[in-house]
CSV table of C-alpha atoms in Angstrom, one decimal:
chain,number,residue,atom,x,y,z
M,1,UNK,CA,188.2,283.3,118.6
M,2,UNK,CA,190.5,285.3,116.2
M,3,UNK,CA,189.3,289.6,116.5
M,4,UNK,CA,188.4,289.7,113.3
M,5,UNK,CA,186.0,286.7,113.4
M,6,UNK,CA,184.0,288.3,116.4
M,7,UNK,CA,181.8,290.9,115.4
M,8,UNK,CA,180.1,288.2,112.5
M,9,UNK,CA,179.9,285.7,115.4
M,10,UNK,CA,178.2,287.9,118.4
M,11,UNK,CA,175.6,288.7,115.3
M,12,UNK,CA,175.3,285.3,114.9
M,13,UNK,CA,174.4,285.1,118.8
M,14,UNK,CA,172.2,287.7,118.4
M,15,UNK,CA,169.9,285.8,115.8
M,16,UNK,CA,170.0,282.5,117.9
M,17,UNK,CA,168.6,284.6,121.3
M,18,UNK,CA,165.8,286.0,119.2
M,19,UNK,CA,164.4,282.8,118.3
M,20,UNK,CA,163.1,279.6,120.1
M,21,UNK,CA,165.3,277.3,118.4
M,22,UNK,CA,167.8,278.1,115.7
M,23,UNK,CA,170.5,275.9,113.5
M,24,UNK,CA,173.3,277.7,112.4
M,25,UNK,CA,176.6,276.6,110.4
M,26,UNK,CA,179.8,279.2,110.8
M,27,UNK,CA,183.2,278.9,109.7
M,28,UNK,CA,185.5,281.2,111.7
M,29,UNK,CA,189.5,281.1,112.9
M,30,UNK,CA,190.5,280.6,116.7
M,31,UNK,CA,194.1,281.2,118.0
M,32,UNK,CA,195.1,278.0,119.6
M,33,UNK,CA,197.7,278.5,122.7
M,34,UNK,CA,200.6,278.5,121.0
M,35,UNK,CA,199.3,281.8,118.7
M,36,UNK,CA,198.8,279.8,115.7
M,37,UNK,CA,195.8,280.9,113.3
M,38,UNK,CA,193.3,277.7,112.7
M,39,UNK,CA,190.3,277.4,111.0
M,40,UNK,CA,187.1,275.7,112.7
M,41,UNK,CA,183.6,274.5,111.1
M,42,UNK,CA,180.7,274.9,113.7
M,43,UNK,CA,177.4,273.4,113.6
M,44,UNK,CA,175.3,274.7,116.8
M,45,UNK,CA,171.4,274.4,117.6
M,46,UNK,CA,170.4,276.8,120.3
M,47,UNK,CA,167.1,276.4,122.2
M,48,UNK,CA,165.5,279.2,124.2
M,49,UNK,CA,162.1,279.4,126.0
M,50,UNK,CA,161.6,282.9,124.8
M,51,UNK,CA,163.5,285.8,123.5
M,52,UNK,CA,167.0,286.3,125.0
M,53,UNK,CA,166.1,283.4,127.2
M,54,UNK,CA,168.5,280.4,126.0
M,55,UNK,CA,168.2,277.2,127.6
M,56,UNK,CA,170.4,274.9,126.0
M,57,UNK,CA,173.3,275.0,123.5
M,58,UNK,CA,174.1,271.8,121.4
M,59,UNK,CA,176.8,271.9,118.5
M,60,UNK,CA,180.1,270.0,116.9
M,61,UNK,CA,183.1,272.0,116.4
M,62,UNK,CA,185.8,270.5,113.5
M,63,UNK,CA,189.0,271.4,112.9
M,64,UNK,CA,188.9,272.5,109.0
M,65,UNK,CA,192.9,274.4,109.1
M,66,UNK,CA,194.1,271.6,105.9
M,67,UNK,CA,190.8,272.4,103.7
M,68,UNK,CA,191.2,276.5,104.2
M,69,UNK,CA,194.6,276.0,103.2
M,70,UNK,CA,193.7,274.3,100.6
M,71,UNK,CA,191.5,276.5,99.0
M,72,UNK,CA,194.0,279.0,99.5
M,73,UNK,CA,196.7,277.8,97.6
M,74,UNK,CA,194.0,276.7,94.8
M,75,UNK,CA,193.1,280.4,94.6
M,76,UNK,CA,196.2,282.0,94.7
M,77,UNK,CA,197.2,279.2,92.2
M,78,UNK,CA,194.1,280.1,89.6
M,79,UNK,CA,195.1,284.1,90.2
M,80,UNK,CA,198.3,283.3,89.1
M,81,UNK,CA,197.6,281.3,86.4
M,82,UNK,CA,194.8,284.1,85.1
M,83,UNK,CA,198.0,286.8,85.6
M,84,UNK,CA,199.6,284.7,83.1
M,85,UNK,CA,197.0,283.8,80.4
M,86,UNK,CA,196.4,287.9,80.4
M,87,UNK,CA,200.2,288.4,79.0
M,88,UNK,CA,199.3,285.6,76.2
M,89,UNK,CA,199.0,287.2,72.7
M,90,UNK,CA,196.5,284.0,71.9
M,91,UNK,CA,193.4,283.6,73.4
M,92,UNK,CA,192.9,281.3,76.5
M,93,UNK,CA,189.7,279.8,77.6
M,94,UNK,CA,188.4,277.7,80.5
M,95,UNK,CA,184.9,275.6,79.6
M,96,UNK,CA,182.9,273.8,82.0
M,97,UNK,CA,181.2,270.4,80.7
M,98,UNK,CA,178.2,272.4,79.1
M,99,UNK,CA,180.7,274.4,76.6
M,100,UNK,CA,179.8,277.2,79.0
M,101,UNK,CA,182.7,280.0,79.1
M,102,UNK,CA,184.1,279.9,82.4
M,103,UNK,CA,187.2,282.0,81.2
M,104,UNK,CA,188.7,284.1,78.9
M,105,UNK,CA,191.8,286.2,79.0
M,106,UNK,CA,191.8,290.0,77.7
M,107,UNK,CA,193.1,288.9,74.5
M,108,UNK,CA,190.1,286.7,73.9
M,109,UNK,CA,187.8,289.0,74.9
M,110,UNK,CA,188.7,291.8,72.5
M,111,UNK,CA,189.4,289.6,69.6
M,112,UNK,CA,185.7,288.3,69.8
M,113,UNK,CA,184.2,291.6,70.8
M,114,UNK,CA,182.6,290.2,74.1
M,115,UNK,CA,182.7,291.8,78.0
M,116,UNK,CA,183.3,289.6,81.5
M,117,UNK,CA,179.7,290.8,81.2
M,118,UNK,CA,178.3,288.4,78.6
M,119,UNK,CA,180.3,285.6,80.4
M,120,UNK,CA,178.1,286.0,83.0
M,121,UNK,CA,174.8,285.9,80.9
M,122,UNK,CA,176.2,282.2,80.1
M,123,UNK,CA,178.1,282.6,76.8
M,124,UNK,CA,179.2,279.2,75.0
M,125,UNK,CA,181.7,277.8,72.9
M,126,UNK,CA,179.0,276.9,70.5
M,127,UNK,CA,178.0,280.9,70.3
M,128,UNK,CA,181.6,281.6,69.1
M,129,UNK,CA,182.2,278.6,66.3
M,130,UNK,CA,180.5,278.8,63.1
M,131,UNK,CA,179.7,275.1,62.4
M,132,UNK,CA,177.0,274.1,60.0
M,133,UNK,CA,176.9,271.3,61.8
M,134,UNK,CA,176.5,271.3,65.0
M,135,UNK,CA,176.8,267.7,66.1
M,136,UNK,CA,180.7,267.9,64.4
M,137,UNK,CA,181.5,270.5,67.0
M,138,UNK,CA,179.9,268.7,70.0
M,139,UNK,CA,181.5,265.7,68.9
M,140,UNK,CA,184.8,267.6,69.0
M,141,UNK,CA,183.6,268.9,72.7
M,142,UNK,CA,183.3,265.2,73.2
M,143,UNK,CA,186.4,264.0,72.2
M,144,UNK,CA,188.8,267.2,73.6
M,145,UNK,CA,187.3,266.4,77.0
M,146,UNK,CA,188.5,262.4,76.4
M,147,UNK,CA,191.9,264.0,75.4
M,148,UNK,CA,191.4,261.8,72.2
M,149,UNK,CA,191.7,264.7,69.6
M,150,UNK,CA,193.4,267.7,71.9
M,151,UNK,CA,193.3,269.7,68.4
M,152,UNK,CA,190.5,271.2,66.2
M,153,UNK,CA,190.1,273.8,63.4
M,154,UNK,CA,186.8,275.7,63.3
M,155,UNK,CA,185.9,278.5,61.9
M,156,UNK,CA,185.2,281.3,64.7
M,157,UNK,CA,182.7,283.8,65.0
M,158,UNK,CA,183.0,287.2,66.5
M,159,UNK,CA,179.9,289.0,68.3
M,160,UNK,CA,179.5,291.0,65.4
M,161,UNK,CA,179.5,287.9,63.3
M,162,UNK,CA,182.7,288.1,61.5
M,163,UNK,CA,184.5,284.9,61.2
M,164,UNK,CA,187.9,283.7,60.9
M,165,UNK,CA,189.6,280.2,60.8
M,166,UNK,CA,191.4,279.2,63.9
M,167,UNK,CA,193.1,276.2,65.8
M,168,UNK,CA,192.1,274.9,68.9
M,169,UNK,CA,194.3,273.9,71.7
M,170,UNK,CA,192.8,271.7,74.4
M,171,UNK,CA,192.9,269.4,77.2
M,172,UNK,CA,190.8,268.8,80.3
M,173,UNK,CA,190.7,270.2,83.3
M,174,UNK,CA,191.0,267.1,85.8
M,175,UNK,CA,189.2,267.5,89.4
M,176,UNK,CA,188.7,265.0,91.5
M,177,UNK,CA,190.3,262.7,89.3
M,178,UNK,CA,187.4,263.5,86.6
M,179,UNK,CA,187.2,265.9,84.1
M,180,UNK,CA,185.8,269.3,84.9
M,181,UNK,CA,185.8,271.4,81.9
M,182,UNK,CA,188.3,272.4,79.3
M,183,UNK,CA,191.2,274.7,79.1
M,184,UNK,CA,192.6,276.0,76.3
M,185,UNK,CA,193.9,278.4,73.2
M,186,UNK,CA,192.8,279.3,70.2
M,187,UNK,CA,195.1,280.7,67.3
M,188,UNK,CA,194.2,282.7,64.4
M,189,UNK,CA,195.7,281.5,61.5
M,190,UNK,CA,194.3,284.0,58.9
M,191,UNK,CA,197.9,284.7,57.7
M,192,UNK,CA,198.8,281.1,57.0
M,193,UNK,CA,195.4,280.8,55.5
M,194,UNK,CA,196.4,283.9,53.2
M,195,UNK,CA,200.1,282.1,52.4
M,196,UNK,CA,198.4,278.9,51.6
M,197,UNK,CA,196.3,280.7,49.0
M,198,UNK,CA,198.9,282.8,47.4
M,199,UNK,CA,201.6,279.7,47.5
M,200,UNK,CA,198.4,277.8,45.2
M,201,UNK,CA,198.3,280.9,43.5
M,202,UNK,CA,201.5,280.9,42.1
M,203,UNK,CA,201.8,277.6,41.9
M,204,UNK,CA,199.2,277.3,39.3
M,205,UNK,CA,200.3,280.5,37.4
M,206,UNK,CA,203.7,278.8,37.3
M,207,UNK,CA,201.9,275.7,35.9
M,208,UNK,CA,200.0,277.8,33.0
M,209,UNK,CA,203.3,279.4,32.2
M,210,UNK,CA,204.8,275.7,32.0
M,211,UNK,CA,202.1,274.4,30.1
M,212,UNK,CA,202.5,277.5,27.2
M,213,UNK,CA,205.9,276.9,26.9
């Protein structure tokens, strides 16, 4: 058993001698023979006929190196890919299939005004889009996750319940072959907005000045 691992495991020991029959599950590293590091699943019932008195010791013991390893690389992957999405000037998001916000990158946060805090407390996409109808923006949920219609404008909404018009950059997170949730950016596009208005503008101050002569 690995050094590290023992103190969590002799506890572990401790709780199955106190009882007449306990079921535990542990994951904890061994050092094989040749000093390599490898990560084992154990499933053990231990029967005693009073306290400190075990009697019999039953378990499996599977070799689970490839999973840890895994899950490793998946975190170090997501850490990364977090690192990066901070550095963005956009915000990035991550959804799961109930909208929920699984993610948002610094830049997101502050340009809506929210805290890691009220991710926790279950924040939504459909807290942060002002839609007057709200089966147009679940149908858009719908058809991002099919990767039908990757791109959306909405109108967001701010905690303090500003708004401003933005795009919406999508496509699904795949896991197990099946999507998982949405990951995303969303651009402001106030300024273009602003152009578009001013170009009409003068466009139809150009056509007045047409039409007088």
């Amino acid at each position: 058993i690995h050094p590290d691992d023992v103190p969590r495991l002799r506890r572990e020991m401790e709780r199955a001698r106190s009882a007449l029959s306990h079921i535990a599950e542990n994951e904890f590293r061994i050092v094989r023979k040749d000093g390599e590091v490898a990560w084992v699943h154990e499933l053990v019932q231990t029967t005693c006929t009073g306290p400190n008195a075990p009697v019999k010791v039953e378990g499996v013991l599977y070799d689970v190196t490839a999973r840890k390893r895994a899950e490793a690389a998946l975190e170090d992957s997501e850490s990364r890919y977090r690192e990066l999405a901070d550095l963005l000037p956009l915000t990035a998001f991550e959804l799961d299939l109930e909208g929920r916000v699984a993610f948002s990158n610094k830049k997101g946060l502050e340009v809506f005004g929210y805290s890691p805090e009220d991710l926790k407390r279950g924040l939504t996409i459909f807290d942060a889009v002002e839609v007057d109808d709200l089966n147009k923006l679940e149908e858009a949920f719908r058809l991002a996750l099919s990767e039908t219609y990757p791109e959306h404008e909405f109108p967001m909404k701010r905690r303090d319940g500003s708004t401003f018009p933005a795009l919406i950059y999508s496509a699904p997170i795949i896991r197990g072959g099946r999507p998982s949730g949405l990951r995303g950016v969303i651009a402001d596009i106030s300024e273009r907005r602003e152009m578009e208005e001013a170009l009409k503008a003068s466009e139809r101050f150009l056509s007045l000045i047409h039409i007088s002569e």
